Amino acid sequence: MLNHLFFHIHYCNFRAMNDTRRPSSRIRRTLDHHELVFVSAGKGSIVIDSKKYAFTAGMLFYLTPGLPHTIKMDVREPGVFQTVHFSYAHVGFQEGEWSVRAEAENLPLQAAQKLKDYYQVEEQFHKLVEGWNAKLPGYKYVSKTNFQQLLIAIYHNTKKQNQNYATSLKVERLIEYMRQNVHRKVTLTELSEQVQLSSTYLSRAFKEITGYSIIGFFNQLKLDAAKEMLLGGELKVKEVAGALGFADEFYFSRIFKKTEGISPSEFHSKNVHGV
C-alpha cells in the first residue's frame, strides 16, 4: 500500500472522552485533501456519497478530495475520535532518474469500515495525534513515520478480516520460500506448486497484496543480496550473477542498472574502492 508514496501531513485533530468543548452539531464540507477519521466512542453519524453511517467504536472513515460529506454530532454524547489530514505524491527512481507525480489514485481503503480487534490501530492513531500536537523538535518527520505505521496497522487489521486472508498467508509463505532460494533460479510453476494455487491466480493475488509482480519481487530480493555480495569486495560481477541464479551476466547487469541507476561494476567501485 505504501510503495513509492511520499506523504505530507496537513494537521491532526481529536476529541477526547472528557472534552468539555461543545461540538458543532453539524459539519458540512468538501476537502481538497485526504482525511482518516477513527471513532473510539460516542454517538453521531456521517453521510458520505448519500450513504449514512453511524458512529460506533472501531469505525474508520476515509474521506477523499472532492467528496462532499456531512458529520452530525450527538449533543449529549458527542463522538470521541482522532483524525489526520494528509496528501501524498508518487516518488519513483528508475535508471538513475527521479520522478514525482501527484496522487493518481486514492488509497485502497473503504469510505467506511468497522474494524475488529482495533487496539493497535487506536494506539497508533493516538501516538500520531499526540506527537503532532506536542510539537516537539522534529515532530513533522516523526509524524510521517507514525502515519506510515498507522497505515500498516490498518492494512494488517483489514487483511485479517478479509475473506482472502488464507491467500495472504500463502503469499507470505511464498515470500519466505523465495528468500530461502534467492541463490537459484525458480519458475512460476514451482512457486505455484509450493502454495497450491494456479499460476494465473497467484500472479494476480501476489500483485494485489504486495504491489509487485512475482518476477519483480524475486529480482529485487536477488539485487539486495547482490549488493551485499558486491560490498564484500571478494567476488566479480560474473561470480555474483552466477551465485544468484543468473545464467546471463549481462541480463543481471541490465536489471541491476535499471533498478539502482548504476551498473554492478560502478556500484562496486563507488562503495568498495571509494571511486
Short mmCIF file of C-alpha atoms in Angstrom, two decimals:
data_model
loop_
_atom_site.label_atom_id
_atom_site.label_comp_id
_atom_site.label_asym_id
_atom_site.label_seq_id
_atom_site.Cartn_x
_atom_site.Cartn_y
_atom_site.Cartn_z
CA MET A 1 0.00 0.00 0.00
CA LEU A 2 2.89 2.37 0.71
CA ASN A 3 5.18 1.59 -2.22
CA HIS A 4 6.72 4.79 -3.61
CA LEU A 5 4.33 7.15 -1.75
CA PHE A 6 5.60 10.32 -0.06
CA PHE A 7 3.17 11.74 2.49
CA HIS A 8 2.56 15.28 3.71
CA ILE A 9 0.51 15.75 6.87
CA HIS A 10 -1.56 18.94 6.98
CA TYR A 11 -2.75 18.55 10.57
CA CYS A 12 -4.19 16.15 13.14
CA ASN A 13 -7.21 16.59 15.38
CA PHE A 14 -9.02 14.75 18.16
CA ARG A 15 -11.90 14.85 20.61
CA ALA A 16 -11.27 13.12 23.93
CA MET A 17 -13.77 11.39 26.19
CA ASN A 18 -13.57 14.14 28.83
CA ASP A 19 -13.59 17.02 26.34
CA THR A 20 -15.83 19.80 27.71
CA ARG A 21 -15.92 21.82 24.48
CA ARG A 22 -19.36 22.00 22.90
CA PRO A 23 -19.10 20.34 19.46
CA SER A 24 -20.72 21.63 16.30
CA SER A 25 -23.96 19.74 15.82
CA ARG A 26 -23.50 19.58 12.04
CA ILE A 27 -20.44 19.96 9.81
CA ARG A 28 -20.93 20.02 6.05
CA ARG A 29 -17.81 20.25 3.94
CA THR A 30 -15.71 19.08 0.95
CA LEU A 31 -11.96 18.66 1.46
CA ASP A 32 -9.19 19.25 -1.08
CA HIS A 33 -7.04 16.59 0.60
CA HIS A 34 -7.45 13.19 2.30
CA GLU A 35 -8.63 12.51 5.86
CA LEU A 36 -8.80 9.44 8.09
CA VAL A 37 -11.27 9.51 10.99
CA PHE A 38 -11.18 6.85 13.71
CA VAL A 39 -14.08 6.71 16.19
CA SER A 40 -13.46 5.35 19.71
CA ALA A 41 -16.79 6.09 21.39
CA GLY A 42 -19.78 8.45 21.50
CA LYS A 43 -22.71 8.99 19.19
CA GLY A 44 -23.16 10.69 15.86
CA SER A 45 -23.23 9.95 12.14
CA ILE A 46 -21.60 10.83 8.87
CA VAL A 47 -23.11 10.94 5.39
CA ILE A 48 -20.69 10.07 2.60
CA ASP A 49 -21.85 9.93 -1.01
CA SER A 50 -25.52 9.80 0.07
CA LYS A 51 -24.82 6.89 2.46
CA LYS A 52 -25.30 7.39 6.20
CA TYR A 53 -23.01 5.67 8.71
CA ALA A 54 -23.45 5.68 12.48
CA PHE A 55 -20.58 6.49 14.83
CA THR A 56 -19.66 3.33 16.71
CA ALA A 57 -16.42 2.32 18.38
CA GLY A 58 -13.97 0.93 15.84
CA MET A 59 -15.36 2.77 12.81
CA LEU A 60 -12.76 4.05 10.36
CA PHE A 61 -13.73 6.62 7.73
CA TYR A 62 -11.64 7.56 4.71
CA LEU A 63 -12.62 10.90 3.16
CA THR A 64 -11.10 11.68 -0.23
CA PRO A 65 -10.59 15.02 -2.04
CA GLY A 66 -13.71 16.49 -3.62
CA LEU A 67 -16.09 14.16 -1.76
CA PRO A 68 -18.95 16.06 -0.04
CA HIS A 69 -19.82 14.74 3.40
CA THR A 70 -21.82 15.78 6.44
CA ILE A 71 -20.93 14.99 10.05
CA LYS A 72 -23.57 15.12 12.79
CA MET A 73 -22.65 15.05 16.47
CA ASP A 74 -24.88 13.93 19.29
CA VAL A 75 -25.03 16.86 21.74
CA ARG A 76 -25.23 14.72 24.89
CA GLU A 77 -22.74 12.03 23.84
CA PRO A 78 -20.58 13.54 21.10
CA GLY A 79 -18.26 11.28 19.18
CA VAL A 80 -14.80 10.55 20.55
CA PHE A 81 -12.45 10.47 17.57
CA GLN A 82 -8.98 11.06 16.15
CA THR A 83 -8.26 12.41 12.66
CA VAL A 84 -5.33 13.02 10.33
CA HIS A 85 -5.48 15.23 7.23
CA PHE A 86 -2.91 14.43 4.56
CA SER A 87 -1.84 14.50 0.92
CA TYR A 88 0.68 12.37 -0.95
CA ALA A 89 2.68 12.07 -4.14
CA HIS A 90 4.20 9.14 -6.02
CA VAL A 91 8.01 9.24 -5.98
CA GLY A 92 9.95 6.88 -8.22
CA PHE A 93 13.59 6.17 -9.02
CA GLN A 94 14.46 4.29 -12.17
CA GLU A 95 17.56 4.17 -14.33
CA GLY A 96 19.20 6.90 -12.26
CA GLU A 97 16.28 9.33 -12.66
CA TRP A 98 13.83 10.56 -10.01
CA SER A 99 10.19 11.08 -10.91
CA VAL A 100 7.46 12.78 -8.89
CA ARG A 101 3.80 12.91 -9.75
CA ALA A 102 0.73 13.97 -7.82
CA GLU A 103 -1.53 11.29 -6.37
CA ALA A 104 -3.21 9.44 -9.22
CA GLU A 105 -5.43 7.15 -7.18
CA ASN A 106 -6.99 7.06 -3.74
CA LEU A 107 -5.56 4.73 -1.12
CA PRO A 108 -7.06 1.22 -1.23
CA LEU A 109 -9.36 1.86 1.73
CA GLN A 110 -13.14 1.77 2.01
CA ALA A 111 -15.01 5.00 2.71
CA ALA A 112 -16.32 3.42 5.91
CA GLN A 113 -15.41 0.18 7.64
CA LYS A 114 -15.85 -1.39 11.04
CA LEU A 115 -12.55 -2.63 12.45
CA LYS A 116 -12.35 -5.63 14.75
CA ASP A 117 -9.66 -6.01 17.42
CA TYR A 118 -8.66 -2.44 16.66
CA TYR A 119 -6.43 -1.87 19.71
CA GLN A 120 -3.21 -1.50 17.67
CA VAL A 121 -4.87 0.90 15.21
CA GLU A 122 -6.24 3.01 18.06
CA GLU A 123 -2.87 3.08 19.84
CA GLN A 124 -1.00 4.04 16.67
CA PHE A 125 -3.55 6.77 15.88
CA HIS A 126 -3.16 8.11 19.44
CA LYS A 127 0.64 8.10 19.07
CA LEU A 128 0.38 10.04 15.80
CA VAL A 129 -2.06 12.68 17.08
CA GLU A 130 -0.30 13.10 20.44
CA GLY A 131 3.08 13.56 18.75
CA TRP A 132 1.69 16.07 16.26
CA ASN A 133 0.04 18.21 18.93
CA ALA A 134 3.08 18.12 21.24
CA LYS A 135 5.05 19.98 18.54
CA LEU A 136 8.42 18.77 19.83
CA PRO A 137 11.53 19.34 17.64
CA GLY A 138 11.35 17.15 14.54
CA TYR A 139 7.66 16.37 15.10
CA LYS A 140 6.78 16.61 11.40
CA TYR A 141 9.34 13.97 10.44
CA VAL A 142 8.32 11.72 13.34
CA SER A 143 4.65 12.20 12.45
CA LYS A 144 5.24 10.95 8.90
CA THR A 145 6.82 7.80 10.30
CA ASN A 146 3.95 7.35 12.77
CA PHE A 147 1.43 7.88 9.97
CA GLN A 148 3.01 5.18 7.81
CA GLN A 149 2.96 2.82 10.80
CA LEU A 150 -0.73 3.66 11.23
CA LEU A 151 -1.42 2.72 7.62
CA ILE A 152 0.44 -0.55 8.11
CA ALA A 153 -1.62 -1.28 11.25
CA ILE A 154 -4.83 -0.59 9.31
CA TYR A 155 -3.63 -2.81 6.46
CA HIS A 156 -2.91 -5.73 8.78
CA ASN A 157 -6.22 -5.28 10.57
CA THR A 158 -8.28 -5.29 7.39
CA LYS A 159 -6.23 -8.13 5.93
CA LYS A 160 -7.20 -10.35 8.85
CA GLN A 161 -10.87 -9.56 8.22
CA ASN A 162 -10.62 -10.20 4.52
CA GLN A 163 -12.07 -13.48 3.33
CA ASN A 164 -8.92 -13.89 1.23
CA TYR A 165 -6.78 -13.98 4.37
CA ALA A 166 -5.80 -17.57 3.53
CA THR A 167 -4.34 -16.33 0.22
CA SER A 168 -2.41 -13.62 2.07
CA LEU A 169 -0.86 -16.27 4.30
CA LYS A 170 0.16 -18.26 1.24
CA VAL A 171 1.79 -15.17 -0.29
CA GLU A 172 3.73 -14.60 2.94
CA ARG A 173 4.84 -18.23 2.91
CA LEU A 174 5.87 -17.88 -0.72
CA ILE A 175 7.97 -14.79 0.03
CA GLU A 176 9.82 -16.74 2.72
CA TYR A 177 10.41 -19.55 0.20
CA MET A 178 11.80 -17.00 -2.27
CA ARG A 179 14.18 -15.65 0.38
CA GLN A 180 15.43 -19.13 1.13
CA ASN A 181 16.01 -19.82 -2.58
CA VAL A 182 17.32 -16.42 -3.66
CA HIS A 183 20.60 -18.02 -4.81
CA ARG A 184 19.00 -20.14 -7.51
CA LYS A 185 16.58 -19.84 -10.39
CA VAL A 186 12.95 -20.74 -9.68
CA THR A 187 9.99 -20.90 -12.05
CA LEU A 188 6.45 -19.62 -11.67
CA THR A 189 5.24 -23.22 -11.88
CA GLU A 190 7.47 -24.20 -8.97
CA LEU A 191 6.22 -21.27 -6.89
CA SER A 192 2.59 -22.08 -7.73
CA GLU A 193 3.06 -25.67 -6.62
CA GLN A 194 4.53 -24.51 -3.31
CA VAL A 195 1.25 -22.82 -2.32
CA GLN A 196 -1.12 -24.97 -4.43
CA LEU A 197 -2.55 -22.09 -6.45
CA SER A 198 -2.81 -21.69 -10.20
CA SER A 199 -0.12 -19.54 -11.81
CA THR A 200 -2.69 -17.04 -13.06
CA TYR A 201 -4.44 -16.63 -9.71
CA LEU A 202 -1.16 -16.48 -7.80
CA SER A 203 0.25 -13.78 -10.09
CA ARG A 204 -2.85 -11.64 -9.66
CA ALA A 205 -3.08 -12.16 -5.88
CA PHE A 206 0.64 -11.51 -5.35
CA LYS A 207 0.39 -8.21 -7.23
CA GLU A 208 -2.69 -7.11 -5.27
CA ILE A 209 -1.14 -7.94 -1.89
CA THR A 210 2.46 -6.75 -2.37
CA GLY A 211 2.19 -4.20 -5.17
CA TYR A 212 4.87 -6.09 -7.13
CA SER A 213 4.84 -8.76 -9.79
CA ILE A 214 6.30 -12.10 -8.68
CA ILE A 215 9.28 -11.73 -11.02
CA GLY A 216 9.85 -8.12 -9.96
CA PHE A 217 9.74 -9.01 -6.26
CA PHE A 218 12.08 -12.00 -6.64
CA ASN A 219 14.52 -9.96 -8.72
CA GLN A 220 14.53 -7.27 -6.00
CA LEU A 221 15.44 -9.89 -3.41
CA LYS A 222 18.26 -11.02 -5.68
CA LEU A 223 19.50 -7.45 -6.19
CA ASP A 224 19.52 -6.80 -2.43
CA ALA A 225 21.61 -9.95 -2.00
CA ALA A 226 23.84 -8.89 -4.91
CA LYS A 227 24.62 -5.54 -3.27
CA GLU A 228 25.69 -7.30 -0.08
CA MET A 229 27.93 -9.65 -2.06
CA LEU A 230 29.45 -6.79 -4.06
CA LEU A 231 30.14 -4.86 -0.86
CA GLY A 232 32.11 -7.87 0.34
CA GLY A 233 34.60 -6.98 -2.38
CA GLU A 234 35.74 -10.55 -3.00
CA LEU A 235 33.55 -11.60 -5.95
CA LYS A 236 33.49 -10.37 -9.52
CA VAL A 237 30.22 -9.31 -11.15
CA LYS A 238 30.07 -12.53 -13.16
CA GLU A 239 30.52 -14.60 -9.99
CA VAL A 240 27.80 -12.66 -8.16
CA ALA A 241 25.41 -13.16 -11.07
CA GLY A 242 26.11 -16.88 -11.14
CA ALA A 243 25.74 -17.21 -7.36
CA LEU A 244 22.25 -15.70 -7.61
CA GLY A 245 21.00 -17.94 -10.39
CA PHE A 246 21.52 -15.57 -13.33
CA ALA A 247 22.82 -17.57 -16.29
CA ASP A 248 23.49 -14.34 -18.21
CA GLU A 249 25.85 -11.80 -16.62
CA PHE A 250 24.64 -9.07 -18.99
CA TYR A 251 20.98 -9.65 -18.13
CA PHE A 252 21.90 -9.34 -14.44
CA SER A 253 23.80 -6.10 -15.11
CA ARG A 254 20.88 -4.69 -17.11
CA ILE A 255 18.36 -5.38 -14.31
CA PHE A 256 20.77 -4.00 -11.69
CA LYS A 257 21.28 -0.73 -13.56
CA LYS A 258 17.58 -0.33 -14.31
CA THR A 259 16.78 -0.56 -10.60
CA GLU A 260 19.80 1.09 -8.97
CA GLY A 261 20.69 3.63 -11.64
CA ILE A 262 24.29 2.37 -11.94
CA SER A 263 25.90 -0.85 -13.15
CA PRO A 264 27.13 -3.53 -10.71
CA SER A 265 30.72 -2.59 -11.57
CA GLU A 266 30.06 1.08 -10.80
CA PHE A 267 28.32 0.13 -7.55
CA HIS A 268 31.34 -1.98 -6.57
CA SER A 269 33.82 0.79 -7.41
CA LYS A 270 31.92 3.53 -5.58
CA ASN A 271 31.22 1.54 -2.43
CA VAL A 272 34.31 -0.66 -2.12
CA HIS A 273 37.10 1.47 -3.59
CA GLY A 274 35.52 4.85 -2.88
CA VAL A 275 35.77 5.97 -6.51
#
